[in-house]
Amino acid sequence: MNIKEKILDGQRINFDEALSLYDMDFFELGELADSVRQKMHGKKTYFNINRHINPTNVCADICKFCAYSANRKNPNPYTMKHEEIMDIVKDVESRGAKEVHIVSAHNPDTGLEWYLEIFKKIKNQYPNLHVKALTAAEVDFLARHYDKTYDEIIDLMVENGVDSMPGGGAEIFDEKVRDYICKGKVTSEQWLDIHQKWHERGKKSNVTMLFGHVESRENRIDHMMRIRDLQDKTGGFNAFIPLVYQTENNYLNVKEAITANEILKTMAISRIVLDNLPNLKAYWVTSTVNLALVAQEFGANDLDGTIEKESINSAAGAASANGVNLEEFVGLIKNSGFTPVERDSVYNEIKVW
Ligand code: V47
C-alpha cells in the first residue's frame, strides 16, 4: 500500500511517511486531509463565543518569540485587579459568551491566590461559564515559584473551578530549538507530564505548536508524534492548534515569514498524522481569517471563536486585538461552503447557524 492508500484506508502513518507528505502535490495533500476531516466532521466547522483575558504581562521568563510580556520592546507592565477581570466577565457573559480563556505571563509578585482565586470568583457568580485557564507553562511557573508539586497546583485548579486547560506554552518540543527560543521555561517533557496529569483527572485540554520561526519540518513532525503518543495514552486532548509565528516586536529576529503554502501543508499533515485527535483548529488570529477559511479545505474543522479581545498574538503583529463580529464570522464560514456550528468548550453542539 502506498501512503495515499494507507491514509484513505484510515491507517496510521510513521515519521518518514509524514515528512514525505511535504513533497506531495499541494492540492492532492489538501484533498487527503479533507477526506480525513470529512470522515470525522463532514462539512461542519465549529466555533465558540468566547473572550480571551490576559490579566498580566509581567513575566519572570524570557521567550525570544514573545512580544506580549513587558520588556525593553514593550515597556508597559500591567496587572489587573480581580474587580477589573470580573467587570470584563460580567460584560461578556451578558452578551452571550460561553467561555473565558484566561492566560497570563509568569508574574512573580502577585501571590498564588491572585492566580487561582479569580476562577472561584467567576465560577461562584457564573456557574455555567466555562473557565479555560492556565497553560502548562503557568502551572510549571507557579509550582517552581511557590514550591509546590504539579499535582498540588492541578488540585488547586480543580478546587477553584478551572474546567479545561488551554494548549499554550507547547511551542516546539524539540529540545534544541526549544532551548534557543525559550530557554528556562517549562521543558517539553514537563509540558506533556502536566497535561497527562490533568487528563488523568478526567479533564480535557488543548495542545498548540508554534511554527514558522527557526524550526524545521522534521521538528514539526516530531512535535506531532509526541502529541499522538500522549493522546494514545490519555485521550484527553480536544484540539490541536498550530500557531503561526508572528514576526513583530520580539527578539527572535526571523526575517522571512512562512508562506501560506507551507502553513496549509502543515495543517493538512497535522490532520493526517493526529489520527487520534478529534479537532484541528485554524486559529484565525495567527493565520488571518482568510487563510483560516481556506484551511477548512486542508483539514481544519474549528475556527476558535469570536475572541473579542486578544493581547498575546496581537502584540507580535496579528490583527486580532478586537476579535471578530459574530454575524460576520458565521457569514464567512457559510459563504466558504461550510456549516457553522456553535459549540461549547468541550465540543457539544449548541446551535447550527
Ligand atoms: O503559548 C507567543 C504563542 C500562545 C507569539 O488552547 C505566539 O484553545 C505567534 O496558546 N507569534 C498563546 N504566537 C495562545 C494559545 C492559544 C490560542 C488560542 C486558543 C488556544 C486554546 C490557545 O501564543 C503562546 C505562544 O505559543 N505566541 N508569541 C508570536 N510572536
GROMACS .gro file of C-alpha atoms and ligand atoms in nm:
model
  383
    1MET     CA    1   0.000   0.000   0.000
    2ASN     CA    2   0.133   0.348  -0.075
    3ILE     CA    3   0.091   0.637   0.171
    4LYS     CA    4  -0.214   0.774  -0.004
    5GLU     CA    5  -0.392   0.438   0.012
    6LYS     CA    6  -0.292   0.397   0.376
    7ILE     CA    7  -0.439   0.736   0.468
    8LEU     CA    8  -0.760   0.672   0.274
    9ASP     CA    9  -0.783   0.335   0.449
   10GLY     CA   10  -0.754   0.506   0.789
   11GLN     CA   11  -0.414   0.353   0.871
   12ARG     CA   12  -0.156   0.527   1.087
   13ILE     CA   13   0.149   0.679   0.918
   14ASN     CA   14   0.502   0.696   1.060
   15PHE     CA   15   0.753   0.981   1.092
   16ASP     CA   16   0.917   0.934   0.749
   17GLU     CA   17   0.584   0.898   0.574
   18ALA     CA   18   0.456   1.213   0.744
   19LEU     CA   19   0.766   1.407   0.640
   20SER     CA   20   0.732   1.290   0.280
   21LEU     CA   21   0.383   1.445   0.263
   22TYR     CA   22   0.552   1.786   0.235
   23ASP     CA   23   0.668   1.673  -0.112
   24MET     CA   24   0.325   1.564  -0.228
   25ASP     CA   25   0.131   1.777  -0.475
   26PHE     CA   26  -0.024   2.064  -0.276
   27PHE     CA   27  -0.385   2.002  -0.382
   28GLU     CA   28  -0.356   1.625  -0.355
   29LEU     CA   29  -0.239   1.671   0.006
   30GLY     CA   30  -0.530   1.908   0.071
   31GLU     CA   31  -0.777   1.654  -0.066
   32LEU     CA   32  -0.631   1.379   0.153
   33ALA     CA   33  -0.658   1.593   0.467
   34ASP     CA   34  -1.009   1.693   0.363
   35SER     CA   35  -1.110   1.328   0.327
   36VAL     CA   36  -0.996   1.270   0.688
   37ARG     CA   37  -1.184   1.582   0.802
   38GLN     CA   38  -1.500   1.482   0.613
   39LYS     CA   39  -1.499   1.135   0.772
   40MET     CA   40  -1.479   1.293   1.118
   41HIS     CA   41  -1.689   1.609   1.082
   42GLY     CA   42  -1.848   1.631   0.736
   43LYS     CA   43  -1.884   1.998   0.641
   44LYS     CA   44  -1.926   2.122   0.998
   45THR     CA   45  -1.697   2.399   1.119
   46TYR     CA   46  -1.704   2.461   1.491
   47PHE     CA   47  -1.657   2.787   1.677
   48ASN     CA   48  -1.750   2.923   2.017
   49ILE     CA   49  -1.843   3.257   2.164
   50ASN     CA   50  -1.551   3.333   2.388
   51ARG     CA   51  -1.339   3.606   2.539
   52HIS     CA   52  -0.966   3.592   2.590
   53ILE     CA   53  -0.846   3.765   2.907
   54ASN     CA   54  -0.474   3.819   2.970
   55PRO     CA   55  -0.457   3.956   3.327
   56THR     CA   56  -0.086   4.040   3.347
   57ASN     CA   57   0.209   4.084   3.114
   58VAL     CA   58   0.477   4.089   3.383
   59CYS     CA   59   0.691   3.781   3.324
   60ALA     CA   60   0.977   3.608   3.505
   61ASP     CA   61   1.061   3.403   3.195
   62ILE     CA   62   1.209   3.524   2.869
   63CYS     CA   63   1.087   3.375   2.542
   64LYS     CA   64   1.254   3.522   2.234
   65PHE     CA   65   0.935   3.499   2.025
   66CYS     CA   66   0.714   3.681   2.277
   67ALA     CA   67   0.608   4.040   2.218
   68TYR     CA   68   0.346   4.036   2.490
   69SER     CA   69   0.548   4.034   2.812
   70ALA     CA   70   0.670   4.368   2.942
   71ASN     CA   71   1.031   4.419   2.834
   72ARG     CA   72   1.254   4.667   2.653
   73LYS     CA   73   1.046   4.646   2.335
   74ASN     CA   74   0.717   4.663   2.526
   75PRO     CA   75   0.776   4.870   2.839
   76ASN     CA   76   0.413   4.877   2.958
   77PRO     CA   77   0.373   4.641   3.250
   78TYR     CA   78   0.019   4.584   3.378
   79THR     CA   79  -0.154   4.357   3.628
   80MET     CA   80  -0.532   4.358   3.651
   81LYS     CA   81  -0.718   4.364   3.980
   82HIS     CA   82  -0.975   4.086   4.028
   83GLU     CA   83  -1.251   4.350   4.016
   84GLU     CA   84  -1.134   4.455   3.668
   85ILE     CA   85  -1.139   4.095   3.549
   86MET     CA   86  -1.487   4.043   3.699
   87ASP     CA   87  -1.614   4.354   3.518
   88ILE     CA   88  -1.496   4.208   3.187
   89VAL     CA   89  -1.651   3.871   3.267
   90LYS     CA   90  -1.983   4.033   3.362
   91ASP     CA   91  -1.993   4.228   3.038
   92VAL     CA   92  -1.909   3.940   2.804
   93GLU     CA   93  -2.134   3.691   2.985
   94SER     CA   94  -2.429   3.927   2.949
   95ARG     CA   95  -2.360   3.939   2.574
   96GLY     CA   96  -2.359   3.561   2.526
   97ALA     CA   97  -2.001   3.442   2.589
   98LYS     CA   98  -1.990   3.076   2.693
   99GLU     CA   99  -1.618   3.061   2.771
  100VAL     CA  100  -1.345   3.275   2.920
  101HIS     CA  101  -0.990   3.185   2.819
  102ILE     CA  102  -0.759   3.323   3.085
  103VAL     CA  103  -0.385   3.315   3.027
  104SER     CA  104  -0.118   3.530   3.189
  105ALA     CA  105   0.253   3.590   3.189
  106HIS     CA  106   0.456   3.449   3.480
  107ASN     CA  107   0.429   3.729   3.732
  108PRO     CA  108   0.642   3.661   4.042
  109ASP     CA  109   0.484   3.938   4.254
  110THR     CA  110   0.109   3.871   4.269
  111GLY     CA  111   0.094   3.574   4.507
  112LEU     CA  112  -0.052   3.235   4.422
  113GLU     CA  113  -0.402   3.342   4.538
  114TRP     CA  114  -0.421   3.614   4.272
  115TYR     CA  115  -0.375   3.347   4.005
  116LEU     CA  116  -0.621   3.094   4.147
  117GLU     CA  117  -0.897   3.273   4.338
  118ILE     CA  118  -1.024   3.458   4.033
  119PHE     CA  119  -1.150   3.126   3.893
  120LYS     CA  120  -1.353   3.059   4.207
  121LYS     CA  121  -1.500   3.410   4.191
  122ILE     CA  122  -1.603   3.358   3.829
  123LYS     CA  123  -1.749   3.012   3.898
  124ASN     CA  124  -1.945   3.132   4.203
  125GLN     CA  125  -2.106   3.411   4.007
  126TYR     CA  126  -2.137   3.240   3.667
  127PRO     CA  127  -2.153   2.862   3.724
  128ASN     CA  128  -2.236   2.792   3.357
  129LEU     CA  129  -1.946   2.988   3.215
  130HIS     CA  130  -1.662   2.757   3.108
  131VAL     CA  131  -1.328   2.857   3.255
  132LYS     CA  132  -1.036   2.758   3.031
  133ALA     CA  133  -0.727   2.875   3.211
  134LEU     CA  134  -0.359   2.831   3.297
  135THR     CA  135  -0.121   2.688   3.040
  136ALA     CA  136   0.122   2.415   3.140
  137ALA     CA  137   0.389   2.688   3.131
  138GLU     CA  138   0.198   2.878   3.401
  139VAL     CA  139   0.144   2.559   3.604
  140ASP     CA  140   0.518   2.493   3.592
  141PHE     CA  141   0.599   2.854   3.687
  142LEU     CA  142   0.356   2.850   3.982
  143ALA     CA  143   0.490   2.515   4.104
  144ARG     CA  144   0.852   2.638   4.088
  145HIS     CA  145   0.783   2.979   4.237
  146TYR     CA  146   0.559   2.866   4.523
  147ASP     CA  147   0.742   2.540   4.595
  148LYS     CA  148   0.453   2.310   4.506
  149THR     CA  149   0.430   1.991   4.301
  150TYR     CA  150   0.243   1.982   3.971
  151ASP     CA  151  -0.018   1.764   4.140
  152GLU     CA  152  -0.072   2.025   4.411
  153ILE     CA  153  -0.118   2.306   4.159
  154ILE     CA  154  -0.352   2.092   3.950
  155ASP     CA  155  -0.558   2.002   4.258
  156LEU     CA  156  -0.587   2.374   4.334
  157MET     CA  157  -0.701   2.443   3.978
  158VAL     CA  158  -0.973   2.180   4.006
  159GLU     CA  159  -1.080   2.306   4.352
  160ASN     CA  160  -1.100   2.664   4.227
  161GLY     CA  161  -1.312   2.579   3.923
  162VAL     CA  162  -1.084   2.558   3.619
  163ASP     CA  163  -1.277   2.348   3.367
  164SER     CA  164  -1.016   2.288   3.099
  165MET     CA  165  -0.658   2.381   3.014
  166PRO     CA  166  -0.557   2.578   2.705
  167GLY     CA  167  -0.282   2.448   2.478
  168GLY     CA  168  -0.035   2.735   2.513
  169GLY     CA  169   0.331   2.700   2.601
  170ALA     CA  170   0.395   2.387   2.393
  171GLU     CA  171   0.590   2.590   2.134
  172ILE     CA  172   0.815   2.325   1.969
  173PHE     CA  173   0.905   2.014   2.165
  174ASP     CA  174   1.246   1.958   2.003
  175GLU     CA  175   1.485   2.032   2.291
  176LYS     CA  176   1.749   2.212   2.083
  177VAL     CA  177   1.505   2.454   1.922
  178ARG     CA  178   1.320   2.497   2.249
  179ASP     CA  179   1.643   2.587   2.425
  180TYR     CA  180   1.708   2.850   2.162
  181ILE     CA  181   1.362   3.011   2.161
  182CYS     CA  182   1.254   2.983   2.526
  183LYS     CA  183   1.532   2.853   2.749
  184GLY     CA  184   1.438   2.816   3.115
  185LYS     CA  185   1.064   2.778   3.057
  186VAL     CA  186   0.872   2.452   3.111
  187THR     CA  187   1.052   2.168   2.925
  188SER     CA  188   0.878   1.954   2.665
  189GLU     CA  189   0.872   1.656   2.898
  190GLN     CA  190   0.726   1.866   3.179
  191TRP     CA  191   0.464   2.021   2.946
  192LEU     CA  192   0.345   1.676   2.842
  193ASP     CA  193   0.361   1.548   3.201
  194ILE     CA  194   0.138   1.831   3.326
  195HIS     CA  195  -0.122   1.761   3.057
  196GLN     CA  196  -0.105   1.388   3.132
  197LYS     CA  197  -0.175   1.461   3.500
  198TRP     CA  198  -0.464   1.690   3.402
  199HIS     CA  199  -0.611   1.423   3.172
  200GLU     CA  200  -0.576   1.162   3.447
  201ARG     CA  201  -0.822   1.368   3.649
  202GLY     CA  202  -1.075   1.322   3.368
  203LYS     CA  203  -1.020   1.674   3.236
  204LYS     CA  204  -0.971   1.796   2.880
  205SER     CA  205  -0.711   2.027   2.730
  206ASN     CA  206  -0.576   2.156   2.401
  207VAL     CA  207  -0.229   2.147   2.250
  208THR     CA  208  -0.056   2.408   2.034
  209MET     CA  209   0.252   2.418   1.812
  210LEU     CA  210   0.431   2.744   1.740
  211PHE     CA  211   0.573   2.720   1.387
  212GLY     CA  212   0.716   2.934   1.109
  213HIS     CA  213   1.023   3.058   1.301
  214VAL     CA  214   1.353   2.867   1.324
  215GLU     CA  215   1.214   2.512   1.341
  216SER     CA  216   1.247   2.254   1.062
  217ARG     CA  217   0.979   2.037   0.905
  218GLU     CA  218   1.129   1.744   1.099
  219ASN     CA  219   1.079   1.937   1.425
  220ARG     CA  220   0.710   1.986   1.341
  221ILE     CA  221   0.653   1.618   1.267
  222ASP     CA  222   0.838   1.524   1.587
  223HIS     CA  223   0.610   1.763   1.779
  224MET     CA  224   0.301   1.597   1.630
  225MET     CA  225   0.434   1.248   1.707
  226ARG     CA  226   0.490   1.332   2.075
  227ILE     CA  227   0.133   1.462   2.094
  228ARG     CA  228  -0.002   1.150   1.922
  229ASP     CA  229   0.183   0.928   2.173
  230LEU     CA  230   0.034   1.106   2.475
  231GLN     CA  231  -0.312   1.112   2.317
  232ASP     CA  232  -0.288   0.733   2.271
  233LYS     CA  233  -0.237   0.706   2.648
  234THR     CA  234  -0.493   0.956   2.775
  235GLY     CA  235  -0.734   1.066   2.500
  236GLY     CA  236  -0.752   1.400   2.682
  237PHE     CA  237  -0.672   1.645   2.402
  238ASN     CA  238  -0.969   1.811   2.236
  239ALA     CA  239  -0.792   2.016   1.973
  240PHE     CA  240  -0.459   2.066   1.802
  241ILE     CA  241  -0.382   2.432   1.730
  242PRO     CA  242  -0.092   2.521   1.501
  243LEU     CA  243   0.002   2.882   1.583
  244VAL     CA  244   0.167   3.074   1.301
  245TYR     CA  245   0.464   3.271   1.434
  246GLN     CA  246   0.409   3.650   1.423
  247THR     CA  247   0.726   3.840   1.345
  248GLU     CA  248   0.693   4.183   1.509
  249ASN     CA  249   0.824   4.335   1.835
  250ASN     CA  250   1.019   4.036   1.955
  251TYR     CA  251   1.378   3.912   1.983
  252LEU     CA  252   1.371   3.607   1.756
  253ASN     CA  253   1.471   3.809   1.452
  254VAL     CA  254   1.316   3.590   1.183
  255LYS     CA  255   1.349   3.773   0.852
  256GLU     CA  256   1.118   3.577   0.626
  257ALA     CA  257   0.760   3.499   0.724
  258ILE     CA  258   0.637   3.147   0.650
  259THR     CA  259   0.435   3.113   0.326
  260ALA     CA  260   0.063   3.038   0.309
  261ASN     CA  261   0.150   2.726   0.112
  262GLU     CA  262   0.371   2.595   0.398
  263ILE     CA  263   0.107   2.684   0.659
  264LEU     CA  264  -0.166   2.493   0.476
  265LYS     CA  265   0.061   2.193   0.411
  266THR     CA  266   0.150   2.181   0.782
  267MET     CA  267  -0.217   2.196   0.880
  268ALA     CA  268  -0.306   1.921   0.632
  269ILE     CA  269  -0.023   1.698   0.754
  270SER     CA  270  -0.122   1.751   1.116
  271ARG     CA  271  -0.480   1.647   1.033
  272ILE     CA  272  -0.344   1.324   0.885
  273VAL     CA  273  -0.079   1.248   1.150
  274LEU     CA  274  -0.301   1.320   1.451
  275ASP     CA  275  -0.544   1.042   1.369
  276ASN     CA  276  -0.646   1.012   1.737
  277LEU     CA  277  -0.717   1.383   1.798
  278PRO     CA  278  -1.069   1.496   1.715
  279ASN     CA  279  -1.030   1.862   1.623
  280LEU     CA  280  -0.787   2.073   1.419
  281LYS     CA  281  -0.820   2.440   1.499
  282ALA     CA  282  -0.722   2.703   1.242
  283TYR     CA  283  -0.662   2.987   1.484
  284TRP     CA  284  -0.757   3.284   1.266
  285VAL     CA  285  -0.570   3.520   1.498
  286THR     CA  286  -0.232   3.398   1.375
  287SER     CA  287  -0.326   3.272   1.028
  288THR     CA  288  -0.562   3.562   0.931
  289VAL     CA  289  -0.934   3.498   0.888
  290ASN     CA  290  -0.898   3.446   0.513
  291LEU     CA  291  -0.636   3.174   0.542
  292ALA     CA  292  -0.832   3.008   0.826
  293LEU     CA  293  -1.129   2.988   0.587
  294VAL     CA  294  -0.909   2.822   0.322
  295ALA     CA  295  -0.767   2.589   0.591
  296GLN     CA  296  -1.115   2.438   0.616
  297GLU     CA  297  -1.028   2.268   0.283
  298PHE     CA  298  -0.698   2.143   0.431
  299GLY     CA  299  -0.832   1.956   0.732
  300ALA     CA  300  -0.931   2.229   0.978
  301ASN     CA  301  -1.276   2.188   1.136
  302ASP     CA  302  -1.261   2.457   1.405
  303LEU     CA  303  -1.205   2.832   1.382
  304ASP     CA  304  -1.177   2.903   1.759
  305GLY     CA  305  -1.425   3.181   1.823
  306THR     CA  306  -1.513   3.544   1.827
  307ILE     CA  307  -1.243   3.616   2.093
  308GLU     CA  308  -1.346   3.984   2.143
  309LYS     CA  309  -1.003   4.091   2.257
  310GLU     CA  310  -0.665   3.928   2.248
  311SER     CA  311  -0.327   4.059   2.363
  312ILE     CA  312  -0.056   3.795   2.316
  313ASN     CA  313  -0.054   3.747   1.940
  314SER     CA  314  -0.168   4.098   1.854
  315ALA     CA  315   0.139   4.231   2.039
  316ALA     CA  316   0.351   4.046   1.781
  317GLY     CA  317   0.164   4.186   1.481
  318ALA     CA  318  -0.156   3.980   1.447
  319ALA     CA  319  -0.472   4.178   1.356
  320SER     CA  320  -0.669   4.029   1.643
  321ALA     CA  321  -0.685   4.296   1.910
  322ASN     CA  322  -1.062   4.340   1.872
  323GLY     CA  323  -1.188   3.994   1.782
  324VAL     CA  324  -1.448   3.941   1.509
  325ASN     CA  325  -1.818   4.019   1.482
  326LEU     CA  326  -2.034   3.706   1.531
  327GLU     CA  327  -2.272   3.756   1.236
  328GLU     CA  328  -1.987   3.838   1.003
  329PHE     CA  329  -1.789   3.535   1.120
  330VAL     CA  330  -2.082   3.298   1.068
  331GLY     CA  331  -2.148   3.452   0.724
  332LEU     CA  332  -1.787   3.396   0.618
  333ILE     CA  333  -1.798   3.027   0.718
  334LYS     CA  334  -2.127   2.978   0.530
  335ASN     CA  335  -2.007   3.159   0.220
  336SER     CA  336  -1.698   2.941   0.209
  337GLY     CA  337  -1.920   2.633   0.177
  338PHE     CA  338  -1.914   2.501   0.534
  339THR     CA  339  -2.176   2.474   0.810
  340PRO     CA  340  -2.106   2.700   1.109
  341VAL     CA  341  -2.177   2.513   1.431
  342GLU     CA  342  -2.156   2.696   1.760
  343ARG     CA  343  -2.007   2.461   2.018
  344ASP     CA  344  -1.935   2.469   2.387
  345SER     CA  345  -1.580   2.439   2.513
  346VAL     CA  346  -1.581   2.059   2.509
  347TYR     CA  347  -1.738   2.034   2.163
  348ASN     CA  348  -2.103   1.972   2.248
  349GLU     CA  349  -2.310   2.135   1.972
  350ILE     CA  350  -2.508   2.439   2.086
  351LYS     CA  351  -2.650   2.573   1.762
  352VAL     CA  352  -2.622   2.508   1.389
  353TRP     CA  353  -2.620   2.857   1.231
  354V47     O1  354   0.182   2.991   2.418
  354V47     C1  355   0.356   3.392   2.164
  354V47     C2  356   0.204   3.193   2.128
  354V47     C3  357   0.046   3.123   2.270
  354V47     C4  358   0.386   3.451   1.960
  354V47     O2  359  -0.600   2.631   2.381
  354V47     C5  360   0.293   3.347   1.962
  354V47     O3  361  -0.777   2.691   2.272
  354V47     C6  362   0.271   3.356   1.736
  354V47     O4  363  -0.186   2.915   2.331
  354V47     N1  364   0.363   3.456   1.727
  354V47     C7  365  -0.079   3.166   2.344
  354V47     N2  366   0.236   3.300   1.851
  354V47     C8  367  -0.202   3.141   2.261
  354V47     C9  368  -0.254   3.000   2.280
  354V47    C10  369  -0.391   2.965   2.235
  354V47    C11  370  -0.456   3.046   2.146
  354V47    C12  371  -0.585   3.012   2.106
  354V47    C13  372  -0.650   2.903   2.157
  354V47    C14  373  -0.584   2.823   2.247
  354V47    C15  374  -0.657   2.707   2.304
  354V47    C16  375  -0.453   2.853   2.287
  354V47     O5  376   0.077   3.223   2.175
  354V47    C17  377   0.173   3.108   2.347
  354V47    C18  378   0.274   3.112   2.235
  354V47     O6  379   0.296   2.983   2.183
  354V47     N3  380   0.281   3.311   2.090
  354V47     N4  381   0.421   3.480   2.086
  354V47    C19  382   0.423   3.508   1.834
  354V47     N5  383   0.515   3.604   1.823
   0.00000   0.00000   0.00000
